[in-house]
CSV table of C-alpha atoms in Angstrom, one decimal:
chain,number,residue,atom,x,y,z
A,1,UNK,CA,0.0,0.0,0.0
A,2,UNK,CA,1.5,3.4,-0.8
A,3,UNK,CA,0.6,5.8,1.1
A,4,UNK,CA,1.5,9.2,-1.2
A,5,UNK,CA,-2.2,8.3,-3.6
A,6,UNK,CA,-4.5,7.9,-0.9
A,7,UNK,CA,-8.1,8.0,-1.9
A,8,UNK,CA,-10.7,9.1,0.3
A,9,UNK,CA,-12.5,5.8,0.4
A,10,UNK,CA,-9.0,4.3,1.6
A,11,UNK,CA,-7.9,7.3,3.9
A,12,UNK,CA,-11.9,7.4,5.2
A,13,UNK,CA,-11.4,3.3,6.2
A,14,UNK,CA,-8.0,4.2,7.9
A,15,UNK,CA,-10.1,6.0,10.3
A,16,UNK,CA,-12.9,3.5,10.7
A,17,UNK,CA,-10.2,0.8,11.7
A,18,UNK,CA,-9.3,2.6,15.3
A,19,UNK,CA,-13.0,3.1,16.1
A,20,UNK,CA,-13.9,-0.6,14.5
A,21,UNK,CA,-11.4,-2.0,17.1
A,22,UNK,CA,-12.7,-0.2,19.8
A,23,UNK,CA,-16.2,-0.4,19.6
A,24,UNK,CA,-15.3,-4.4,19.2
A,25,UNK,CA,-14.1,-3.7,22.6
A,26,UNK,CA,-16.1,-2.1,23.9
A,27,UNK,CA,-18.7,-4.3,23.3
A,28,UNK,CA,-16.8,-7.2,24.7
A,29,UNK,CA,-16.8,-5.9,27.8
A,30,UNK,CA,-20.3,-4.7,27.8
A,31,UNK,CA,-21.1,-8.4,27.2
A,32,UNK,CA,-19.0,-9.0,30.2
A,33,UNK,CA,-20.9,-6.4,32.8
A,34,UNK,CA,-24.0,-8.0,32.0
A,35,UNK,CA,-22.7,-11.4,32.9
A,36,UNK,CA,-23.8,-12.2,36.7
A,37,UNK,CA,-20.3,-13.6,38.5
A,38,UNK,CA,-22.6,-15.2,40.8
A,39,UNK,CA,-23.4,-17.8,38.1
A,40,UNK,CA,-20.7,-20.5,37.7
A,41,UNK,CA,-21.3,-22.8,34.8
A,42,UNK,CA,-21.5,-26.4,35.9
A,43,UNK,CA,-18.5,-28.7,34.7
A,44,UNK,CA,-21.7,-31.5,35.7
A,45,UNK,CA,-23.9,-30.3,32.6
A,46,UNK,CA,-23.4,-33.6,30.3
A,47,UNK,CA,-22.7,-35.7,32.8
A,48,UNK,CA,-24.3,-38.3,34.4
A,49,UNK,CA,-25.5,-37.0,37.8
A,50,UNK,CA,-23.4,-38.2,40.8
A,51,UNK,CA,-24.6,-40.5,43.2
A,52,UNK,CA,-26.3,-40.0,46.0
A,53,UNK,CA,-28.3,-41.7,48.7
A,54,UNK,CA,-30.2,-39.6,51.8
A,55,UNK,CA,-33.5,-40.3,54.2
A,56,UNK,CA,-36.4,-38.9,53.0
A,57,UNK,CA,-37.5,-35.3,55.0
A,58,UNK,CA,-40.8,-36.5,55.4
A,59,UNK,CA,-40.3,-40.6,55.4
A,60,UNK,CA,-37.0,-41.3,57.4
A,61,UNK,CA,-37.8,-45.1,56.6
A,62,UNK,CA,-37.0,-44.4,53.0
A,63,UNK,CA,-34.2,-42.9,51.1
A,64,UNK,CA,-33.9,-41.1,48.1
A,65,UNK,CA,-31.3,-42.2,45.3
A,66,UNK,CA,-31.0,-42.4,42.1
A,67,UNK,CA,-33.1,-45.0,41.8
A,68,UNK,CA,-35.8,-42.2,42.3
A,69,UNK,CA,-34.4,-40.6,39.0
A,70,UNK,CA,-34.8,-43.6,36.5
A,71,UNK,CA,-36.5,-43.4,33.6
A,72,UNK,CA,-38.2,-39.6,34.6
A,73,UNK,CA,-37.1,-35.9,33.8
A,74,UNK,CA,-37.0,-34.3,36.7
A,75,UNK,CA,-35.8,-31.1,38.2
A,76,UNK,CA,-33.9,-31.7,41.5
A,77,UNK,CA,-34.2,-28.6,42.9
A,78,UNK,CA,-31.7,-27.7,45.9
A,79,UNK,CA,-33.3,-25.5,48.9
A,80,UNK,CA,-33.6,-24.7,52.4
A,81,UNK,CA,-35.5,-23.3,54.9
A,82,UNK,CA,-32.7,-20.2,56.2
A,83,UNK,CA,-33.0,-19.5,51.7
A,84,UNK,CA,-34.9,-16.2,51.3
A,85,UNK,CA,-34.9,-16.8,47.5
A,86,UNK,CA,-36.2,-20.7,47.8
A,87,UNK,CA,-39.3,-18.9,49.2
A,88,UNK,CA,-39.4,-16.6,45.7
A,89,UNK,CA,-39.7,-19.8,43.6
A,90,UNK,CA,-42.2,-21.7,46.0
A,91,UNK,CA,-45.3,-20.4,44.3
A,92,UNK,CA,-44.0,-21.2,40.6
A,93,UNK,CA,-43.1,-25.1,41.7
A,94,UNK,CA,-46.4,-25.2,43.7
A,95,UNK,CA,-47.8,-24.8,40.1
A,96,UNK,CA,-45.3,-27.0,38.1
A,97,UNK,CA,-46.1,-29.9,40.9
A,98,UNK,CA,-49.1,-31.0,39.3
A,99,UNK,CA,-47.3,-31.7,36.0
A,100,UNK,CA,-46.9,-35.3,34.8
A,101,UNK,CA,-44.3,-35.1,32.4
A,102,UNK,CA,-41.0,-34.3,34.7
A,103,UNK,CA,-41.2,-35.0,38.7
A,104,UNK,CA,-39.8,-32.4,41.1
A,105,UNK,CA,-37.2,-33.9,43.8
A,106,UNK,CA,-36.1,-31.8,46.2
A,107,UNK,CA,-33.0,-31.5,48.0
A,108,UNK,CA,-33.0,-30.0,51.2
A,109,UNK,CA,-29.4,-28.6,52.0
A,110,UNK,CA,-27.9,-27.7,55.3
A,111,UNK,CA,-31.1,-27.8,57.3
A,112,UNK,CA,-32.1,-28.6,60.3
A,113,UNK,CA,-35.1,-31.2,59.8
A,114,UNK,CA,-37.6,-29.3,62.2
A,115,UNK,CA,-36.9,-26.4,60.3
A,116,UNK,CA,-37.3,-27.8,57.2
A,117,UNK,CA,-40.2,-30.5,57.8
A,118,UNK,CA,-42.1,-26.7,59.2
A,119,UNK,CA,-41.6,-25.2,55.7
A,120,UNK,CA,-43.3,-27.6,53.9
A,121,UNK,CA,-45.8,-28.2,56.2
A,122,UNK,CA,-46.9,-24.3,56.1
A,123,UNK,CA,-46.2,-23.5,52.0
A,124,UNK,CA,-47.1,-26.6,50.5
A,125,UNK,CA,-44.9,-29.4,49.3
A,126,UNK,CA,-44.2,-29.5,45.4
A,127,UNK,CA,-41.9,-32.1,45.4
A,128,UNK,CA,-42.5,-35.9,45.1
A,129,UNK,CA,-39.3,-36.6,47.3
A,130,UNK,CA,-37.1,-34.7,49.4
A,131,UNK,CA,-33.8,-35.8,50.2
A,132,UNK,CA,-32.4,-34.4,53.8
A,133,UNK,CA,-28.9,-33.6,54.0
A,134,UNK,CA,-28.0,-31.4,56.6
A,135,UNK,CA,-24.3,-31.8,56.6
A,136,UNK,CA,-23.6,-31.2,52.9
A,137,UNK,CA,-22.7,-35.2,52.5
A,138,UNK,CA,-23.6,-34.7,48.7
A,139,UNK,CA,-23.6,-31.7,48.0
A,140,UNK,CA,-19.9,-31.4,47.2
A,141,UNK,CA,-20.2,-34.0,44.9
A,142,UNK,CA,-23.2,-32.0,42.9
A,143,UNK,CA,-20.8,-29.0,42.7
A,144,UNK,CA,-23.4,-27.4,44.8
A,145,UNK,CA,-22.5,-23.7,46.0
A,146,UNK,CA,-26.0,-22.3,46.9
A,147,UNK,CA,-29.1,-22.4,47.5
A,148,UNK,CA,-31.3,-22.1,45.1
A,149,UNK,CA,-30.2,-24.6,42.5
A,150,UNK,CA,-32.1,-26.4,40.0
A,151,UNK,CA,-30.6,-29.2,37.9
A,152,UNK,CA,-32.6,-30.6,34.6
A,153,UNK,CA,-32.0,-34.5,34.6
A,154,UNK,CA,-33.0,-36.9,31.6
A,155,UNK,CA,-34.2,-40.2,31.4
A,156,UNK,CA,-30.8,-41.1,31.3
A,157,UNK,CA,-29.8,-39.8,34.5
A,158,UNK,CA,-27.8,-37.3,32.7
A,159,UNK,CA,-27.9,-33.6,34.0
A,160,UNK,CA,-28.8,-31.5,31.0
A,161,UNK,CA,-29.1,-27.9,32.4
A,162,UNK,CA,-28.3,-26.4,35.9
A,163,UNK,CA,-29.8,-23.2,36.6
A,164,UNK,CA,-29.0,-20.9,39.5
A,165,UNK,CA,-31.0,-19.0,41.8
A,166,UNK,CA,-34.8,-19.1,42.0
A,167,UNK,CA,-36.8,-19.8,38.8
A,168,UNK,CA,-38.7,-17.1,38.2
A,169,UNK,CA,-41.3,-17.3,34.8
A,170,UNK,CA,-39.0,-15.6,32.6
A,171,UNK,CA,-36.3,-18.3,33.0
A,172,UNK,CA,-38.9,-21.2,33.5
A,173,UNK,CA,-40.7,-19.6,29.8
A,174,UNK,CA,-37.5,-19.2,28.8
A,175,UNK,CA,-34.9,-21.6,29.8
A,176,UNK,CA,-36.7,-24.9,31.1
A,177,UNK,CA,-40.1,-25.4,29.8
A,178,UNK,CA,-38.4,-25.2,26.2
A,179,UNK,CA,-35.5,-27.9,27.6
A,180,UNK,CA,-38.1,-30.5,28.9
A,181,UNK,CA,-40.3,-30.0,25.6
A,182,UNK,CA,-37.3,-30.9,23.8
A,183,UNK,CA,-36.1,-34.2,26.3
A,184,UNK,CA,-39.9,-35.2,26.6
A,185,UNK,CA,-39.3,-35.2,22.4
A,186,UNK,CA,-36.1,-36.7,22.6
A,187,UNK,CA,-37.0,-39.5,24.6
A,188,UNK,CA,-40.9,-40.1,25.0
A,189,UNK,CA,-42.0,-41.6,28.7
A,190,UNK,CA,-44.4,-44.5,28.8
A,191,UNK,CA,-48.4,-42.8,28.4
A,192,UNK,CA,-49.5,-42.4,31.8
B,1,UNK,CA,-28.1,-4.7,42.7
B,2,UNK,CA,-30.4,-4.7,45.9
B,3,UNK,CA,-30.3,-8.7,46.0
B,4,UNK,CA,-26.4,-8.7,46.2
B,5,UNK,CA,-27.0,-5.6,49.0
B,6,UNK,CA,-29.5,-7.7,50.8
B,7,UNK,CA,-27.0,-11.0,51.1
B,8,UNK,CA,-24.3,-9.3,51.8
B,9,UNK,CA,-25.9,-7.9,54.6
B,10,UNK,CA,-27.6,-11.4,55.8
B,11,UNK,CA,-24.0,-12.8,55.1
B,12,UNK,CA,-22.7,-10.0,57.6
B,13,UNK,CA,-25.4,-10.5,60.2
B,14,UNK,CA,-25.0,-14.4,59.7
B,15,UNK,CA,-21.3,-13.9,59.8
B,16,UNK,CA,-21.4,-11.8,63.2
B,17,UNK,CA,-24.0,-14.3,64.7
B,18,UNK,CA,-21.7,-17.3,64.4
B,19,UNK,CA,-18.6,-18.3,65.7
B,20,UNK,CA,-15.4,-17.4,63.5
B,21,UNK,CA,-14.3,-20.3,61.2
B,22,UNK,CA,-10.1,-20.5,62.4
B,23,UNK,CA,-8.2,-22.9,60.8
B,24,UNK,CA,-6.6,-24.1,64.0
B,25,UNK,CA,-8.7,-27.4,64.1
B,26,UNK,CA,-7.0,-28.9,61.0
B,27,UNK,CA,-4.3,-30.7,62.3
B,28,UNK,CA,-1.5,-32.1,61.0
B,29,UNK,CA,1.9,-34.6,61.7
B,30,UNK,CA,4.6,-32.2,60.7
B,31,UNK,CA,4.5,-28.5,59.7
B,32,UNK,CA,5.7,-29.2,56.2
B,33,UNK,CA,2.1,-31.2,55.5
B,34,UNK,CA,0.1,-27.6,57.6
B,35,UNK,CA,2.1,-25.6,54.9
B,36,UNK,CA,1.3,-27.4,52.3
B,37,UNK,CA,-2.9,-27.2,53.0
B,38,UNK,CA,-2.5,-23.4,53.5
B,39,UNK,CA,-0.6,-23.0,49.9
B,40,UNK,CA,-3.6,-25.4,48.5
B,41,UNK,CA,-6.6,-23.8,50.4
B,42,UNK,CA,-4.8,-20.2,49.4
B,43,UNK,CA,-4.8,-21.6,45.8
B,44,UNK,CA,-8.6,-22.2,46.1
B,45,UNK,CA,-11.3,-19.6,45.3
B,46,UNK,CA,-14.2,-19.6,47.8
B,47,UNK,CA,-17.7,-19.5,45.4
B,48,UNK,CA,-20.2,-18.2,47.8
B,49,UNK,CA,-17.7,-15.0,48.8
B,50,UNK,CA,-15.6,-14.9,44.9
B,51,UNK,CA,-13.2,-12.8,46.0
B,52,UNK,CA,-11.9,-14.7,48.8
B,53,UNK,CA,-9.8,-17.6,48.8
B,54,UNK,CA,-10.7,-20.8,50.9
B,55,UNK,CA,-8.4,-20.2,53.2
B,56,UNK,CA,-9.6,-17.0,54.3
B,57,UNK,CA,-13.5,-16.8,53.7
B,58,UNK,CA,-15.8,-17.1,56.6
B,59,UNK,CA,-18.8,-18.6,54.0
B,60,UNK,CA,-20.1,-22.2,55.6
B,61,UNK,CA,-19.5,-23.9,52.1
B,62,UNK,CA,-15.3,-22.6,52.3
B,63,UNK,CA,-15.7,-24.3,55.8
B,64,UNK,CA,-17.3,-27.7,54.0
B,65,UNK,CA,-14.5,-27.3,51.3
B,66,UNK,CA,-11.7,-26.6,53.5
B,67,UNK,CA,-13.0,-29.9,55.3
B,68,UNK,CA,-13.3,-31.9,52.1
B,69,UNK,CA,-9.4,-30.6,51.1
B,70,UNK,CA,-8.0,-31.7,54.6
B,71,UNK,CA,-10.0,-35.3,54.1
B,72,UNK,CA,-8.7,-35.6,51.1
B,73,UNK,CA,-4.8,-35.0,52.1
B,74,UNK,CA,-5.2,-37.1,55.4
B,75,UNK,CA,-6.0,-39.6,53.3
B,76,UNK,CA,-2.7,-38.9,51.3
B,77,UNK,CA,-4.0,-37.6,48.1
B,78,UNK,CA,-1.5,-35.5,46.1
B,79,UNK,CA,-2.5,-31.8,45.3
B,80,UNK,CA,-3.0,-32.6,42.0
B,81,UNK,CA,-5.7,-35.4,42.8
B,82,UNK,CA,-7.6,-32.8,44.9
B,83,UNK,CA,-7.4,-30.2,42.2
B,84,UNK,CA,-9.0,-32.4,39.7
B,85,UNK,CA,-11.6,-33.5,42.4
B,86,UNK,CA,-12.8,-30.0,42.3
B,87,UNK,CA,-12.6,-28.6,39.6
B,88,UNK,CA,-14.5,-31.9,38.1
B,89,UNK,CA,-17.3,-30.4,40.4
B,90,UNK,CA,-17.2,-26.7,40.0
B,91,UNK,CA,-15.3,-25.9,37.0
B,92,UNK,CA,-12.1,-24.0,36.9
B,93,UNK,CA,-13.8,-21.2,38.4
B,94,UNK,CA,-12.6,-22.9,41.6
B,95,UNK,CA,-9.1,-22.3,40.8
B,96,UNK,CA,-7.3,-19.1,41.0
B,97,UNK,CA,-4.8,-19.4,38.5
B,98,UNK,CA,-6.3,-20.0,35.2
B,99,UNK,CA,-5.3,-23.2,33.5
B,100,UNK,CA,-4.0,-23.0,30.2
B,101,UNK,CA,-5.9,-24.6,27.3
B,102,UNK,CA,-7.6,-23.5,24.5
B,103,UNK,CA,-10.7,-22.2,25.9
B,104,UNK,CA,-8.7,-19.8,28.0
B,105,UNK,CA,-6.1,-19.0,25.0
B,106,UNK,CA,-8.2,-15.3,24.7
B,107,UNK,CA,-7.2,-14.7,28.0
B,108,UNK,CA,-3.6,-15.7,28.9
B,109,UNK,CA,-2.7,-14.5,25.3
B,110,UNK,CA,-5.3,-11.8,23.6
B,111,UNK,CA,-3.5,-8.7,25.8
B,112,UNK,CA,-0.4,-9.6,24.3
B,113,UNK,CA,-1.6,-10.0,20.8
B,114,UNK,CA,-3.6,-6.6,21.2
B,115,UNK,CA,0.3,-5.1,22.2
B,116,UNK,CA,1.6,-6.5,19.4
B,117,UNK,CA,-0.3,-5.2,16.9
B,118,UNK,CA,-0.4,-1.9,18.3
B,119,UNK,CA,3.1,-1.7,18.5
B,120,UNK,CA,3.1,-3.2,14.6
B,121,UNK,CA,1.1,0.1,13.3
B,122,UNK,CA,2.7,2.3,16.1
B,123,UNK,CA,6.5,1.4,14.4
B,124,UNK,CA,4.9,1.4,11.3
B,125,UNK,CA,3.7,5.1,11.4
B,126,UNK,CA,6.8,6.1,13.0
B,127,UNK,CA,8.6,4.7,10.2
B,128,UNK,CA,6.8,6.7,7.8
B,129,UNK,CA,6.8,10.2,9.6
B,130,UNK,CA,10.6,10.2,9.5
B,131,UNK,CA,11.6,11.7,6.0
B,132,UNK,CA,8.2,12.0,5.0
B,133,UNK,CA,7.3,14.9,2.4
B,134,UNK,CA,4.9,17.5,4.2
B,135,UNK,CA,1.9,15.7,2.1
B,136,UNK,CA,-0.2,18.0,-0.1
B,137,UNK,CA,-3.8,18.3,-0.9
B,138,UNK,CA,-4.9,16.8,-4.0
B,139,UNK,CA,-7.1,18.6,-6.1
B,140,UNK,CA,-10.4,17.2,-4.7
B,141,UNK,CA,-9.4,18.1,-1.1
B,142,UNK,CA,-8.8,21.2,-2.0
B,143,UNK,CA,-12.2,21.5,-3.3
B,144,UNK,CA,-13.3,20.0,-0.2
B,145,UNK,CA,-11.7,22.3,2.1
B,146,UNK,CA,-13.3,25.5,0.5
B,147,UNK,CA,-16.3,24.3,0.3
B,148,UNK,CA,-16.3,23.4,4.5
B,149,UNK,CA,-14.8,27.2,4.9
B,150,UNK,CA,-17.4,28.6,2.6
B,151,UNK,CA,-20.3,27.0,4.5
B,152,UNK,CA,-18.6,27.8,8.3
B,153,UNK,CA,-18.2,31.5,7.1
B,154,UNK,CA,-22.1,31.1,5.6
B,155,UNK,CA,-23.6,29.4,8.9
B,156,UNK,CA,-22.2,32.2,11.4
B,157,UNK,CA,-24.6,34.7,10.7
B,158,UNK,CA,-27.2,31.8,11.1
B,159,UNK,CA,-25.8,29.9,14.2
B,160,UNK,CA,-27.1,33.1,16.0
């Protein structure tokens, strides 16, 4: 390129070049401002989900494993009684409970069982089993940080999606109703 | 905004209301093996407070980490095995340092490329300053430039 013939097309685009690099930039990191820090992605998502194995809140003579995840989409949602935000969600599960194409399990982190068993006795009980595990034995394993979490699991048992913080309807619109459309697709249950 | 506000200030109230978290009830056989845990917890980001390490943060889940971490090397696993154990369950977001691969490529090399290039054109335009002809309007410009004169000295009287 010589520089001594410059046309005004070319000496106009020698301009733009500066302000094309910074508003790539700049928009870069406007992407990264409205990213929450709070939300780690989950190495888990594609996995199978770990094991796990804990009393029932409401059935001590019972546990809850995997077992309780076979052949069913469910959304294991992790929450607890001293969780502000679990109560935020409690009205939009109360309404998803009566769904028959995914089953809500709960898993009730770091609570004290009174506590806990009080909850649900007073708001209603969306889930169709609650696993107790007041000393974070599994939750390590789940790459849990928080409460509220929500995992996605496929017939498979593998974990397809894990959202965090309460689901409000924009992400349950948004996010998960369109995920379990697509697994119920994916892989029909038997007709109930 | 008001959400992080409001946990911060339950975490403070929470954090006031129960005992400190000290790490004086890991122990250990020789100082060498304490030294070690401190450099891995240190190493360790806390994900409930994400600017603390594990070895400092107050959070209950840094306490049930810094548990699982001191198991884990009782039980004579090597650094390396407890790494991988955790960042198998919360992603390298766990880890301080950054590892290097290609997903993090942008960021271990991108502000390097970004000198590089600038320092490319930078030498290049200094290169062609030195010596350079005072450069001339061509005949278009010129045009150009009397017209933008003609139509500044025409909009004062209007600007007013």
């Amino acid at each position: 390129m010589t520089d001594d013939k410059t046309t005004p097309s070319n000496s106009k685009l020698r301009f733009l070049v500066p302000l094309i690099i910074f508003g790539a930039l700049a928009g870069l990191l406007l992407f990264g401002l409205g990213q929450d820090p709070r939300e780690v992605p989950s190495p888990l998502v594609g996995k199978a989900a770990p094991e796990f194995k804990l009393p029932d809140l409401l059935d001590p003579s019972r546990t809850v494993s995997n077992a309780d995840l076979d052949g069913q989409i469910s959304l294991i949602n992790v929450w607890a009684s001293w969780c502000n935000a679990c109560r935020a969600e409690h009205g939009i599960l109360m309404e998803l409970a009566g769904r028959d194409d995914f089953q809500i399990i709960g898993l009730n982190w770091k609570d004290d069982k009174t506590d806990a068993t009080t909850v649900i006795r007073m708001t209603g009980n969306p889930y169709k089993r609650i696993a107790h595990d007041p000393d974070n034995e599994y939750g390590i394993d789940w790459g849990i940080y928080g409460a509220p979490e929500t995992f996605v699991v496929d017939r498979q048992g593998i974990i397809r999606h894990k959202h965090i913080g309460p689901i409000d309807p924009p992400t349950w619109e948004r996010v998960l109703a369109p995920l379990i459309e697509k697994l119920n697709a994916e892989q029909p249950g038997k007709e109930s | 905004m008001a959400l992080l506000t409001a946990s911060l200030m339950s975490f403070l109230v929470l954090a006031t209301s129960a005992s400190a978290f000290t790490l004086d009830e890991f122990k250990f056989d020789t100082p060498g093996q304490e030294e070690e845990f401190r450099d891995l917890i240190s190493k360790l980001r806390c994900l409930v407070c994400q600017n603390e390490s594990l070895e400092g943060s107050q959070a209950e889940l840094a306490q049930d980490l810094r548990e699982e971490v001191y198991g884990m090397m009782r039980e004579g696993q090597s650094k390396e095995e407890i790494l991988v154990f955790l960042t198998d369950r919360y992603g390298d977001f766990v880890l301080y340092d950054p590892p290097l691969k290609p997903s993090t490529y942008v960021l271990w090399f991108g502000p390097f490329v970004l000198i590089g290039i600038a320092a490319f054109f930078m030498v290049r335009s200094l290169m062609r300053s030195r010596g350079g002809a005072p450069s001339t309007l061509s005949e278009s410009e010129q045009q150009r430039l009397q017209q933008l004169l003609n139509t500044q000295a025409g909009s004062e009287d209007k600007s007013a």
